[in-house]
Amino acid sequence: MKKVNLVLLHGWLFDSSIWDDLKIDLEKNFQVKSPNFSGYKHHREKITSGELNIGDYLENEPWENILIGYSFGGMMCVRFALENMAISKLILINSCFPSSYAEINNQEIDNLILDLDADKNEAIKRFIYKCCKDSVTQKKDYKSLLDLQTKYSNIDKEALIQGLVDIRKLRELLDNEHSIGIDTLIIQGEHDSFFPPRTFVVNGSSNIHIKVVKGMAHYPFLSFHNEIKKEIIKFVED
């Protein structure tokens, strides 16, 4: 049986706790690590939110290192894969190679930064709504995330703003043509407001696989836990 090391990278607003339930299932068969970007949870250094030394979480052979990233974390996965040869597979959840057609464009990023400066709590509330928008379980998921709003409101505003700056930089990097020569699975919500499936640009690459989950919006960890788990395990074990 192969030895698999999964490294899970969280999204922009959320910290590594989004993976807690999924980790319980994945740890039955794999080694799982879920670091926080700086400024989130236990990482309080005043440095770029994307400053994470991925090498600290990778294993040497015979381990197989697979990065799994949600939203912003997925964009970071692509960046790390371009820089590190020790990564064998990527799984991007509601995240893909950014496109000028995606909702997360530079103008939206600038607007969100202004909203955070004006009223952080209201900006977070609006972002949470968009995370659930058009999901078949929108009302339930939105209420559940609102119950966690106080928790996410405690994340440093500076870290959140720096994260948006990082996303803008990543868009510039990943908008360019890059050949990722490793197997990549994109798990995408049918109703994702930020990275709709129609924005995919994969140029026919045979190593990139797309799974669109019907009814799912941007935040998948509440009502679509089982679907996400199934696709991850299937891809890892192939």
PDB file of C-alpha atoms in Angstrom:
ATOM      1  CA  MET A   1       0.000   0.000   0.000  1.00  0.00           C
ATOM      2  CA  LYS A   2       1.468   3.380  -0.995  1.00  0.00           C
ATOM      3  CA  LYS A   3       2.223   5.968   1.667  1.00  0.00           C
ATOM      4  CA  VAL A   4       0.285   9.163   0.995  1.00  0.00           C
ATOM      5  CA  ASN A   5       0.808  12.541   2.644  1.00  0.00           C
ATOM      6  CA  LEU A   6      -2.098  14.944   2.101  1.00  0.00           C
ATOM      7  CA  VAL A   7      -1.545  18.657   2.734  1.00  0.00           C
ATOM      8  CA  LEU A   8      -4.790  20.646   2.981  1.00  0.00           C
ATOM      9  CA  LEU A   9      -4.723  24.410   2.363  1.00  0.00           C
ATOM     10  CA  HIS A  10      -7.660  26.558   3.477  1.00  0.00           C
ATOM     11  CA  GLY A  11      -9.384  29.440   1.683  1.00  0.00           C
ATOM     12  CA  TRP A  12      -9.169  33.192   2.094  1.00  0.00           C
ATOM     13  CA  LEU A  13     -11.666  33.954   4.876  1.00  0.00           C
ATOM     14  CA  PHE A  14     -11.472  30.589   6.618  1.00  0.00           C
ATOM     15  CA  ASP A  15      -8.741  28.891   8.631  1.00  0.00           C
ATOM     16  CA  SER A  16      -7.676  25.240   8.718  1.00  0.00           C
ATOM     17  CA  SER A  17     -10.672  24.249  10.856  1.00  0.00           C
ATOM     18  CA  ILE A  18     -12.750  23.985   7.651  1.00  0.00           C
ATOM     19  CA  TRP A  19     -11.008  20.636   7.118  1.00  0.00           C
ATOM     20  CA  ASP A  20     -11.709  19.173  10.576  1.00  0.00           C
ATOM     21  CA  ASP A  21     -14.566  16.834   9.619  1.00  0.00           C
ATOM     22  CA  LEU A  22     -12.953  15.789   6.351  1.00  0.00           C
ATOM     23  CA  LYS A  23      -9.645  15.091   8.115  1.00  0.00           C
ATOM     24  CA  ILE A  24     -11.347  12.557  10.375  1.00  0.00           C
ATOM     25  CA  ASP A  25     -12.337  10.542   7.306  1.00  0.00           C
ATOM     26  CA  LEU A  26      -9.105  10.980   5.370  1.00  0.00           C
ATOM     27  CA  GLU A  27      -6.877  10.068   8.314  1.00  0.00           C
ATOM     28  CA  LYS A  28      -8.306   6.555   8.247  1.00  0.00           C
ATOM     29  CA  ASN A  29      -6.174   5.853   5.167  1.00  0.00           C
ATOM     30  CA  PHE A  30      -3.686   8.700   4.753  1.00  0.00           C
ATOM     31  CA  GLN A  31      -1.386  11.008   6.658  1.00  0.00           C
ATOM     32  CA  VAL A  32      -3.028  14.441   6.738  1.00  0.00           C
ATOM     33  CA  LYS A  33      -1.603  17.885   7.531  1.00  0.00           C
ATOM     34  CA  SER A  34      -3.580  21.142   7.503  1.00  0.00           C
ATOM     35  CA  PRO A  35      -1.428  24.209   8.172  1.00  0.00           C
ATOM     36  CA  ASN A  36      -2.689  27.761   8.559  1.00  0.00           C
ATOM     37  CA  PHE A  37      -1.450  30.648   6.476  1.00  0.00           C
ATOM     38  CA  SER A  38       0.120  33.384   8.583  1.00  0.00           C
ATOM     39  CA  GLY A  39      -2.349  35.688  10.288  1.00  0.00           C
ATOM     40  CA  TYR A  40      -4.874  32.855  10.626  1.00  0.00           C
ATOM     41  CA  LYS A  41      -5.486  31.030  13.887  1.00  0.00           C
ATOM     42  CA  HIS A  42      -2.162  30.243  15.607  1.00  0.00           C
ATOM     43  CA  HIS A  43       0.014  31.952  13.006  1.00  0.00           C
ATOM     44  CA  ARG A  44       0.207  35.575  14.128  1.00  0.00           C
ATOM     45  CA  GLU A  45       3.340  36.741  12.287  1.00  0.00           C
ATOM     46  CA  LYS A  46       2.838  40.021  10.465  1.00  0.00           C
ATOM     47  CA  ILE A  47       3.981  38.694   7.110  1.00  0.00           C
ATOM     48  CA  THR A  48       2.297  37.925   3.820  1.00  0.00           C
ATOM     49  CA  SER A  49      -0.643  35.583   4.373  1.00  0.00           C
ATOM     50  CA  GLY A  50       0.602  33.343   1.593  1.00  0.00           C
ATOM     51  CA  GLU A  51       4.021  32.962   3.224  1.00  0.00           C
ATOM     52  CA  LEU A  52       3.955  29.262   3.990  1.00  0.00           C
ATOM     53  CA  ASN A  53       7.020  27.086   3.572  1.00  0.00           C
ATOM     54  CA  ILE A  54       5.332  24.131   1.912  1.00  0.00           C
ATOM     55  CA  GLY A  55       8.509  22.090   2.257  1.00  0.00           C
ATOM     56  CA  ASP A  56       7.896  21.911   6.004  1.00  0.00           C
ATOM     57  CA  TYR A  57       4.806  19.793   5.325  1.00  0.00           C
ATOM     58  CA  LEU A  58       6.127  17.501   2.590  1.00  0.00           C
ATOM     59  CA  GLU A  59       7.605  14.033   3.091  1.00  0.00           C
ATOM     60  CA  ASN A  60      10.554  12.399   1.394  1.00  0.00           C
ATOM     61  CA  GLU A  61      10.282   9.277  -0.749  1.00  0.00           C
ATOM     62  CA  PRO A  62       8.677   6.768  -0.656  1.00  0.00           C
ATOM     63  CA  TRP A  63       5.868   9.107   0.430  1.00  0.00           C
ATOM     64  CA  GLU A  64       3.583  10.572  -2.217  1.00  0.00           C
ATOM     65  CA  ASN A  65       2.775  14.238  -1.513  1.00  0.00           C
ATOM     66  CA  ILE A  66      -0.625  15.499  -2.654  1.00  0.00           C
ATOM     67  CA  LEU A  67      -1.801  19.071  -2.144  1.00  0.00           C
ATOM     68  CA  ILE A  68      -5.504  19.778  -1.673  1.00  0.00           C
ATOM     69  CA  GLY A  69      -6.583  23.403  -1.733  1.00  0.00           C
ATOM     70  CA  TYR A  70      -9.881  25.201  -1.336  1.00  0.00           C
ATOM     71  CA  SER A  71     -10.428  28.512  -3.162  1.00  0.00           C
ATOM     72  CA  PHE A  72      -7.389  30.730  -2.372  1.00  0.00           C
ATOM     73  CA  GLY A  73      -5.663  27.615  -1.015  1.00  0.00           C
ATOM     74  CA  GLY A  74      -6.125  25.959  -4.400  1.00  0.00           C
ATOM     75  CA  MET A  75      -4.407  28.864  -6.126  1.00  0.00           C
ATOM     76  CA  MET A  76      -1.532  28.489  -3.673  1.00  0.00           C
ATOM     77  CA  CYS A  77      -1.391  24.769  -4.486  1.00  0.00           C
ATOM     78  CA  VAL A  78      -0.804  25.577  -8.141  1.00  0.00           C
ATOM     79  CA  ARG A  79       1.933  28.037  -7.208  1.00  0.00           C
ATOM     80  CA  PHE A  80       3.649  25.498  -4.967  1.00  0.00           C
ATOM     81  CA  ALA A  81       3.398  22.801  -7.652  1.00  0.00           C
ATOM     82  CA  LEU A  82       5.152  25.084 -10.126  1.00  0.00           C
ATOM     83  CA  GLU A  83       7.980  25.565  -7.614  1.00  0.00           C
ATOM     84  CA  ASN A  84       8.352  22.111  -6.043  1.00  0.00           C
ATOM     85  CA  MET A  85       9.035  18.810  -7.785  1.00  0.00           C
ATOM     86  CA  ALA A  86       8.122  16.753  -4.715  1.00  0.00           C
ATOM     87  CA  ILE A  87       4.380  17.201  -5.324  1.00  0.00           C
ATOM     88  CA  SER A  88       2.777  14.368  -7.284  1.00  0.00           C
ATOM     89  CA  LYS A  89      -0.895  15.427  -7.508  1.00  0.00           C
ATOM     90  CA  LEU A  90      -3.147  18.430  -6.952  1.00  0.00           C
ATOM     91  CA  ILE A  91      -6.785  18.614  -5.920  1.00  0.00           C
ATOM     92  CA  LEU A  92      -8.387  22.043  -6.302  1.00  0.00           C
ATOM     93  CA  ILE A  93     -11.794  22.553  -4.670  1.00  0.00           C
ATOM     94  CA  ASN A  94     -13.784  25.495  -6.036  1.00  0.00           C
ATOM     95  CA  SER A  95     -10.586  26.981  -7.302  1.00  0.00           C
ATOM     96  CA  CYS A  96      -8.987  26.891 -10.694  1.00  0.00           C
ATOM     97  CA  PHE A  97      -6.647  28.693 -12.985  1.00  0.00           C
ATOM     98  CA  PRO A  98      -8.015  32.230 -12.734  1.00  0.00           C
ATOM     99  CA  SER A  99      -9.802  33.677 -15.708  1.00  0.00           C
ATOM    100  CA  SER A 100     -10.779  37.224 -16.623  1.00  0.00           C
ATOM    101  CA  TYR A 101     -14.346  35.901 -16.624  1.00  0.00           C
ATOM    102  CA  ALA A 102     -14.189  34.722 -13.011  1.00  0.00           C
ATOM    103  CA  GLU A 103     -16.009  36.679 -10.303  1.00  0.00           C
ATOM    104  CA  ILE A 104     -12.732  37.103  -8.432  1.00  0.00           C
ATOM    105  CA  ASN A 105     -11.240  39.736 -10.720  1.00  0.00           C
ATOM    106  CA  ASN A 106      -9.020  42.665  -9.786  1.00  0.00           C
ATOM    107  CA  GLN A 107     -11.914  45.115  -9.496  1.00  0.00           C
ATOM    108  CA  GLU A 108     -13.813  42.821  -7.122  1.00  0.00           C
ATOM    109  CA  ILE A 109     -10.671  42.352  -5.056  1.00  0.00           C
ATOM    110  CA  ASP A 110     -10.234  46.127  -4.767  1.00  0.00           C
ATOM    111  CA  ASN A 111     -13.892  46.531  -3.783  1.00  0.00           C
ATOM    112  CA  LEU A 112     -13.594  43.869  -1.092  1.00  0.00           C
ATOM    113  CA  ILE A 113     -10.512  45.560   0.350  1.00  0.00           C
ATOM    114  CA  LEU A 114     -12.456  48.836   0.571  1.00  0.00           C
ATOM    115  CA  ASP A 115     -15.398  47.022   2.191  1.00  0.00           C
ATOM    116  CA  LEU A 116     -13.103  45.454   4.820  1.00  0.00           C
ATOM    117  CA  ASP A 117     -11.661  48.860   5.640  1.00  0.00           C
ATOM    118  CA  ALA A 118     -15.114  50.413   5.951  1.00  0.00           C
ATOM    119  CA  ASP A 119     -16.849  47.665   7.974  1.00  0.00           C
ATOM    120  CA  LYS A 120     -15.068  44.358   8.419  1.00  0.00           C
ATOM    121  CA  ASN A 121     -18.030  42.462   9.887  1.00  0.00           C
ATOM    122  CA  GLU A 122     -20.436  43.529   7.146  1.00  0.00           C
ATOM    123  CA  ALA A 123     -17.869  42.692   4.473  1.00  0.00           C
ATOM    124  CA  ILE A 124     -17.453  39.210   5.928  1.00  0.00           C
ATOM    125  CA  LYS A 125     -21.220  38.741   6.095  1.00  0.00           C
ATOM    126  CA  ARG A 126     -21.623  39.645   2.407  1.00  0.00           C
ATOM    127  CA  PHE A 127     -18.755  37.337   1.458  1.00  0.00           C
ATOM    128  CA  ILE A 128     -20.331  34.448   3.376  1.00  0.00           C
ATOM    129  CA  TYR A 129     -23.604  35.028   1.515  1.00  0.00           C
ATOM    130  CA  LYS A 130     -21.817  34.762  -1.827  1.00  0.00           C
ATOM    131  CA  CYS A 131     -20.138  31.552  -0.636  1.00  0.00           C
ATOM    132  CA  CYS A 132     -23.588  29.955  -0.258  1.00  0.00           C
ATOM    133  CA  LYS A 133     -25.443  31.756  -3.044  1.00  0.00           C
ATOM    134  CA  ASP A 134     -27.509  29.482  -5.332  1.00  0.00           C
ATOM    135  CA  SER A 135     -26.596  26.280  -3.490  1.00  0.00           C
ATOM    136  CA  VAL A 136     -29.505  23.860  -3.199  1.00  0.00           C
ATOM    137  CA  THR A 137     -28.910  24.141   0.560  1.00  0.00           C
ATOM    138  CA  GLN A 138     -28.328  27.921   0.552  1.00  0.00           C
ATOM    139  CA  LYS A 139     -30.498  28.896   3.535  1.00  0.00           C
ATOM    140  CA  LYS A 140     -29.184  26.150   5.811  1.00  0.00           C
ATOM    141  CA  ASP A 141     -25.536  26.690   4.871  1.00  0.00           C
ATOM    142  CA  TYR A 142     -25.775  30.476   5.152  1.00  0.00           C
ATOM    143  CA  LYS A 143     -27.251  30.216   8.639  1.00  0.00           C
ATOM    144  CA  SER A 144     -24.546  27.756   9.702  1.00  0.00           C
ATOM    145  CA  LEU A 145     -21.760  29.998   8.420  1.00  0.00           C
ATOM    146  CA  LEU A 146     -23.297  33.081  10.029  1.00  0.00           C
ATOM    147  CA  ASP A 147     -23.164  31.233  13.343  1.00  0.00           C
ATOM    148  CA  LEU A 148     -19.393  31.035  12.801  1.00  0.00           C
ATOM    149  CA  GLN A 149     -19.051  34.681  11.762  1.00  0.00           C
ATOM    150  CA  THR A 150     -17.689  35.778  15.139  1.00  0.00           C
ATOM    151  CA  LYS A 151     -14.905  33.230  14.816  1.00  0.00           C
ATOM    152  CA  TYR A 152     -13.846  34.466  11.398  1.00  0.00           C
ATOM    153  CA  SER A 153     -14.243  38.085  12.455  1.00  0.00           C
ATOM    154  CA  ASN A 154     -11.338  37.484  14.832  1.00  0.00           C
ATOM    155  CA  ILE A 155      -8.921  36.905  11.964  1.00  0.00           C
ATOM    156  CA  ASP A 156      -6.611  39.888  11.572  1.00  0.00           C
ATOM    157  CA  LYS A 157      -8.008  42.420   9.114  1.00  0.00           C
ATOM    158  CA  GLU A 158      -4.478  43.003   7.890  1.00  0.00           C
ATOM    159  CA  ALA A 159      -4.100  39.299   7.126  1.00  0.00           C
ATOM    160  CA  LEU A 160      -7.382  39.280   5.199  1.00  0.00           C
ATOM    161  CA  ILE A 161      -6.389  42.313   3.157  1.00  0.00           C
ATOM    162  CA  GLN A 162      -2.929  40.880   2.498  1.00  0.00           C
ATOM    163  CA  GLY A 163      -4.611  37.651   1.394  1.00  0.00           C
ATOM    164  CA  LEU A 164      -6.566  39.602  -1.216  1.00  0.00           C
ATOM    165  CA  VAL A 165      -3.358  41.245  -2.399  1.00  0.00           C
ATOM    166  CA  ASP A 166      -1.855  37.758  -2.694  1.00  0.00           C
ATOM    167  CA  ILE A 167      -4.840  36.587  -4.752  1.00  0.00           C
ATOM    168  CA  ARG A 168      -4.291  39.472  -7.121  1.00  0.00           C
ATOM    169  CA  LYS A 169      -0.624  38.491  -7.515  1.00  0.00           C
ATOM    170  CA  LEU A 170      -1.601  34.864  -8.045  1.00  0.00           C
ATOM    171  CA  ARG A 171      -4.032  35.884 -10.767  1.00  0.00           C
ATOM    172  CA  GLU A 172      -1.192  37.593 -12.610  1.00  0.00           C
ATOM    173  CA  LEU A 173       1.033  34.531 -12.207  1.00  0.00           C
ATOM    174  CA  LEU A 174      -1.562  31.914 -13.083  1.00  0.00           C
ATOM    175  CA  ASP A 175      -3.175  33.831 -15.934  1.00  0.00           C
ATOM    176  CA  ASN A 176       0.005  33.130 -17.854  1.00  0.00           C
ATOM    177  CA  GLU A 177       0.395  29.833 -19.683  1.00  0.00           C
ATOM    178  CA  HIS A 178       1.909  27.265 -17.360  1.00  0.00           C
ATOM    179  CA  SER A 179       2.291  23.587 -18.053  1.00  0.00           C
ATOM    180  CA  ILE A 180       1.558  21.600 -14.903  1.00  0.00           C
ATOM    181  CA  GLY A 181       2.756  18.129 -15.686  1.00  0.00           C
ATOM    182  CA  ILE A 182       1.110  16.387 -12.746  1.00  0.00           C
ATOM    183  CA  ASP A 183      -2.357  14.936 -12.348  1.00  0.00           C
ATOM    184  CA  THR A 184      -4.792  17.603 -11.183  1.00  0.00           C
ATOM    185  CA  LEU A 185      -8.404  17.172 -10.116  1.00  0.00           C
ATOM    186  CA  ILE A 186     -10.679  20.215 -10.072  1.00  0.00           C
ATOM    187  CA  ILE A 187     -13.785  19.670  -7.934  1.00  0.00           C
ATOM    188  CA  GLN A 188     -16.127  22.474  -8.813  1.00  0.00           C
ATOM    189  CA  GLY A 189     -19.537  23.519  -7.562  1.00  0.00           C
ATOM    190  CA  GLU A 190     -22.209  23.845 -10.229  1.00  0.00           C
ATOM    191  CA  HIS A 191     -23.274  27.166  -8.675  1.00  0.00           C
ATOM    192  CA  ASP A 192     -19.927  28.533  -7.509  1.00  0.00           C
ATOM    193  CA  SER A 193     -20.260  32.337  -7.616  1.00  0.00           C
ATOM    194  CA  PHE A 194     -16.522  32.967  -7.676  1.00  0.00           C
ATOM    195  CA  PHE A 195     -15.160  30.361 -10.094  1.00  0.00           C
ATOM    196  CA  PRO A 196     -18.101  29.185 -12.223  1.00  0.00           C
ATOM    197  CA  PRO A 197     -17.406  26.024 -14.250  1.00  0.00           C
ATOM    198  CA  ARG A 198     -17.721  28.000 -17.488  1.00  0.00           C
ATOM    199  CA  THR A 199     -14.535  29.923 -16.606  1.00  0.00           C
ATOM    200  CA  PHE A 200     -12.323  26.849 -16.824  1.00  0.00           C
ATOM    201  CA  VAL A 201      -9.414  27.168 -19.194  1.00  0.00           C
ATOM    202  CA  VAL A 202      -7.497  23.903 -19.227  1.00  0.00           C
ATOM    203  CA  ASN A 203      -6.402  23.845 -22.859  1.00  0.00           C
ATOM    204  CA  GLY A 204      -7.259  20.194 -23.309  1.00  0.00           C
ATOM    205  CA  SER A 205      -4.556  19.000 -20.889  1.00  0.00           C
ATOM    206  CA  SER A 206      -4.925  15.257 -20.386  1.00  0.00           C
ATOM    207  CA  ASN A 207      -3.611  15.457 -16.812  1.00  0.00           C
ATOM    208  CA  ILE A 208      -6.384  17.830 -15.676  1.00  0.00           C
ATOM    209  CA  HIS A 209      -9.662  16.236 -14.614  1.00  0.00           C
ATOM    210  CA  ILE A 210     -12.844  18.144 -13.790  1.00  0.00           C
ATOM    211  CA  LYS A 211     -15.688  17.011 -11.559  1.00  0.00           C
ATOM    212  CA  VAL A 212     -18.678  19.362 -11.340  1.00  0.00           C
ATOM    213  CA  VAL A 213     -20.824  18.720  -8.261  1.00  0.00           C
ATOM    214  CA  LYS A 214     -24.473  19.456  -8.935  1.00  0.00           C
ATOM    215  CA  GLY A 215     -26.207  21.871  -6.578  1.00  0.00           C
ATOM    216  CA  MET A 216     -22.983  22.913  -4.831  1.00  0.00           C
ATOM    217  CA  ALA A 217     -21.989  26.573  -4.393  1.00  0.00           C
ATOM    218  CA  HIS A 218     -18.616  27.969  -3.310  1.00  0.00           C
ATOM    219  CA  TYR A 219     -18.542  26.656   0.275  1.00  0.00           C
ATOM    220  CA  PRO A 220     -18.689  22.832   0.099  1.00  0.00           C
ATOM    221  CA  PHE A 221     -17.860  21.606   3.596  1.00  0.00           C
ATOM    222  CA  LEU A 222     -21.326  21.579   5.169  1.00  0.00           C
ATOM    223  CA  SER A 223     -23.818  19.937   2.850  1.00  0.00           C
ATOM    224  CA  PHE A 224     -21.448  18.332   0.332  1.00  0.00           C
ATOM    225  CA  HIS A 225     -18.986  16.671   2.686  1.00  0.00           C
ATOM    226  CA  ASN A 226     -19.608  13.167   1.352  1.00  0.00           C
ATOM    227  CA  GLU A 227     -19.315  14.163  -2.296  1.00  0.00           C
ATOM    228  CA  ILE A 228     -15.990  15.922  -1.663  1.00  0.00           C
ATOM    229  CA  LYS A 229     -14.654  13.001   0.371  1.00  0.00           C
ATOM    230  CA  LYS A 230     -15.623  10.483  -2.314  1.00  0.00           C
ATOM    231  CA  GLU A 231     -13.913  12.395  -5.119  1.00  0.00           C
ATOM    232  CA  ILE A 232     -10.739  12.988  -3.098  1.00  0.00           C
ATOM    233  CA  ILE A 233     -10.330   9.341  -2.077  1.00  0.00           C
ATOM    234  CA  LYS A 234     -11.030   8.092  -5.588  1.00  0.00           C
ATOM    235  CA  PHE A 235      -8.463  10.424  -7.156  1.00  0.00           C
ATOM    236  CA  VAL A 236      -5.793   9.793  -4.502  1.00  0.00           C
ATOM    237  CA  GLU A 237      -6.101   6.015  -4.812  1.00  0.00           C
ATOM    238  CA  ASP A 238      -6.100   5.912  -8.626  1.00  0.00           C
TER     239      ASP A 238
END
